Amino acid sequence: MSNASTIYAPATGFGRAAISVIRISGPASADVLGRLTGALPPPRRLSLRTLRNTDGDVLDQALVAWMPGPGTVTGEDMAELHLHGGLAVRSAVLGALATVPGCEPAQPGAFTRRAFLNGRLDLTEAEGIADLIDAETEAQRRQALRQLDGALGRQVADWRTRLIDLLAGVEAALDFSDEGDVDEAALDAALTAKAALLRDEIARTLADGRRGERLREGFVVVLAGAPNAGKSTLLNALSRRDAAIVSAIPGTTRDVIEVRCDLGGLPVILVDTAGLRDAGDPIEAEGIRRTRVRMEQADLILLLRAPDEAGNAASHTDETDLHVPAGVPTLTIRTKQDVVASGAEAEDQTALRISALTGLGLDRLLGRIEAQAAEAVGGGSALITRERHRLGLARCRDHLDRLLAGSALPELAAEDLRLAVRALGEVAGMVGVEELLDRLFSGFCIGK
Ligand code: GDP
């Protein structure tokens, strides 16, 4: 696919720096570079050149690269200018580029979009780039790199090729069925065996406990408990920043506050919630409603219990009062242990005892959260990293299930296979993705 326009954009951040890179992609790249440098430099090598505008004024001395397509990252002719990293240098060169006919500033993600449209990347690899740019922790970086490297894309392409082979076999059988010389029973057995194998491979990939999505999105830890249990104070102590308002007035945390942290390379999102109790006013009621939603979606709930005024373990709230959703792993935590007289904590030996004030038990708690997060995201080996992949693969598996459960009428088998192929094509971004592209690429930086 060719794009008529030639796009340009800074590829490095805004501000003073040693070097500032401008990327150019499209059919006029050679013309643009020629205008700036006088003559086209040798391809695929950095060359030192003087850049001038159309009036002959010197703009900068820069390393420039000329990269003829299609063997480039966008698949088009490309050029790069490695300028001195001053703001005025950059704007002078951008100004000169703006005067070249057919040249326009790039939209966010436009270079990657062209790479995708020119078949240099599939959609999962483009998503890998987005994830790599967004990666905040080591484990996320590794997962994004694997996806960019095509771990998911190659697997989907392999399944798709094998499905297309099956489809071709069924269609050939349909074509020749009038001639009466096809052994339909034998064909059915072979088809069924291969389809069942594929189905199982896809089902195994789907049965990954959402490890990849959890790693990409972050392991969600919700702090829950009655008002004044010490949730905001603990969140601050854990995240070591003042992210939540700490106050002695019950019900001040009216909204849900999230803090993203890096725990041993794993992304963990700590969520402070409105105190769980019957709300007196509508704003607090909304806070409590959100709390319940977050608790249901949590990967781990920390259920905080403060001692009562006399320093005894609180007993008036239990899990049923707090409506801890079934199935979400929950850690019970006894807070404010600095005010508890030693020996007063006879009961409930399993609960973790902490004091956000003195720091007692916080390292153990962090260790527990990290261990749970590590278990939930596994070794970062999951192929599926987005709900989109999961839905596509599940659709494919469902069509194969239908095929395997069916009466093996060749016409129906062919239709099931076609739909299964289509579902995989959607995962790789071959069909029905226009809207998706806009959403994905608009999240990129300009110049990517
Ligand atoms: P939340 O409503 O559950 O978010 O509770 P807060 O974090 O706002 O804490 C309620 C009150 O308990 C505040 O006055 C805190 O200073 C106090 N508090 C919280 N954690 C501790 C602790 O570990 N020790 C002591 N002594 N007080 C604490």
PDB file of C-alpha atoms and ligand atoms in Angstrom, residues 225-234 245-248 251-253 272-273 335-339 354-358, ligand 1:
ATOM      1  CA  GLY A 225     -11.719  -2.152  55.381  1.00  0.00           C
ATOM      2  CA  ALA A 226     -13.940  -0.080  57.621  1.00  0.00           C
ATOM      3  CA  PRO A 227     -13.434   3.699  57.810  1.00  0.00           C
ATOM      4  CA  ASN A 228     -10.341   4.588  59.833  1.00  0.00           C
ATOM      5  CA  ALA A 229      -8.897   1.101  59.468  1.00  0.00           C
ATOM      6  CA  GLY A 230      -5.725   2.791  58.204  1.00  0.00           C
ATOM      7  CA  LYS A 231      -6.028   2.248  54.434  1.00  0.00           C
ATOM      8  CA  SER A 232      -4.823   5.653  53.255  1.00  0.00           C
ATOM      9  CA  THR A 233      -1.945   5.658  55.725  1.00  0.00           C
ATOM     10  CA  LEU A 234      -0.874   2.205  54.563  1.00  0.00           C
ATOM     11  CA  ILE A 245      -5.295  12.035  51.834  1.00  0.00           C
ATOM     12  CA  VAL A 246      -4.806  10.763  55.356  1.00  0.00           C
ATOM     13  CA  SER A 247      -7.352  12.020  57.808  1.00  0.00           C
ATOM     14  CA  ALA A 248      -8.907  11.040  61.103  1.00  0.00           C
ATOM     15  CA  GLY A 251     -15.292   8.726  55.135  1.00  0.00           C
ATOM     16  CA  THR A 252     -12.815  11.235  53.644  1.00  0.00           C
ATOM     17  CA  THR A 253     -11.506   8.884  50.990  1.00  0.00           C
ATOM     18  CA  ASP A 272      -7.240   2.882  48.195  1.00  0.00           C
ATOM     19  CA  THR A 273     -10.987   2.738  48.517  1.00  0.00           C
ATOM     20  CA  THR A 335      -3.259  -2.384  61.453  1.00  0.00           C
ATOM     21  CA  LYS A 336      -1.980   0.124  64.038  1.00  0.00           C
ATOM     22  CA  GLN A 337      -0.133  -2.526  66.010  1.00  0.00           C
ATOM     23  CA  ASP A 338       1.925   0.223  67.670  1.00  0.00           C
ATOM     24  CA  VAL A 339      -1.084   1.015  69.888  1.00  0.00           C
ATOM     25  CA  ILE A 354       1.566  -4.025  60.732  1.00  0.00           C
ATOM     26  CA  SER A 355       2.015  -0.473  61.822  1.00  0.00           C
ATOM     27  CA  ALA A 356       2.151   2.102  59.075  1.00  0.00           C
ATOM     28  CA  LEU A 357       3.442   4.506  61.694  1.00  0.00           C
ATOM     29  CA  THR A 358       6.483   2.539  62.864  1.00  0.00           C
TER      30      THR A 358
HETATM   31  P1  GDP B   1      -8.794   4.945  56.309  1.00  0.00           P
HETATM   32  O1  GDP B   1     -10.077   5.623  56.576  1.00  0.00           O
HETATM   33  O2  GDP B   1      -8.929   3.454  56.410  1.00  0.00           O
HETATM   34  O3  GDP B   1      -8.130   5.359  55.026  1.00  0.00           O
HETATM   35  O4  GDP B   1      -7.809   5.338  57.530  1.00  0.00           O
HETATM   36  P2  GDP B   1      -6.648   6.417  57.565  1.00  0.00           P
HETATM   37  O5  GDP B   1      -5.433   5.914  56.872  1.00  0.00           O
HETATM   38  O6  GDP B   1      -7.173   7.748  57.148  1.00  0.00           O
HETATM   39  O7  GDP B   1      -6.301   6.393  59.110  1.00  0.00           O
HETATM   40  C1  GDP B   1      -7.241   6.721  60.100  1.00  0.00           C
HETATM   41  C2  GDP B   1      -6.537   7.216  61.340  1.00  0.00           C
HETATM   42  O8  GDP B   1      -5.693   6.177  61.890  1.00  0.00           O
HETATM   43  C3  GDP B   1      -5.611   8.397  61.088  1.00  0.00           C
HETATM   44  O9  GDP B   1      -5.698   9.278  62.157  1.00  0.00           O
HETATM   45  C4  GDP B   1      -4.227   7.774  61.040  1.00  0.00           C
HETATM   46  O10 GDP B   1      -3.212   8.662  61.410  1.00  0.00           O
HETATM   47  C5  GDP B   1      -4.375   6.634  62.025  1.00  0.00           C
HETATM   48  N1  GDP B   1      -3.439   5.537  61.681  1.00  0.00           N
HETATM   49  C6  GDP B   1      -3.299   4.914  60.514  1.00  0.00           C
HETATM   50  N2  GDP B   1      -2.350   3.953  60.573  1.00  0.00           N
HETATM   51  C7  GDP B   1      -1.863   3.988  61.837  1.00  0.00           C
HETATM   52  C8  GDP B   1      -0.857   3.241  62.549  1.00  0.00           C
HETATM   53  O11 GDP B   1      -0.177   2.343  62.020  1.00  0.00           O
HETATM   54  N3  GDP B   1      -0.668   3.540  63.844  1.00  0.00           N
HETATM   55  C9  GDP B   1      -1.382   4.520  64.479  1.00  0.00           C
HETATM   56  N4  GDP B   1      -1.127   4.756  65.747  1.00  0.00           N
HETATM   57  N5  GDP B   1      -2.317   5.241  63.846  1.00  0.00           N
HETATM   58  C10 GDP B   1      -2.568   4.994  62.566  1.00  0.00           C
END
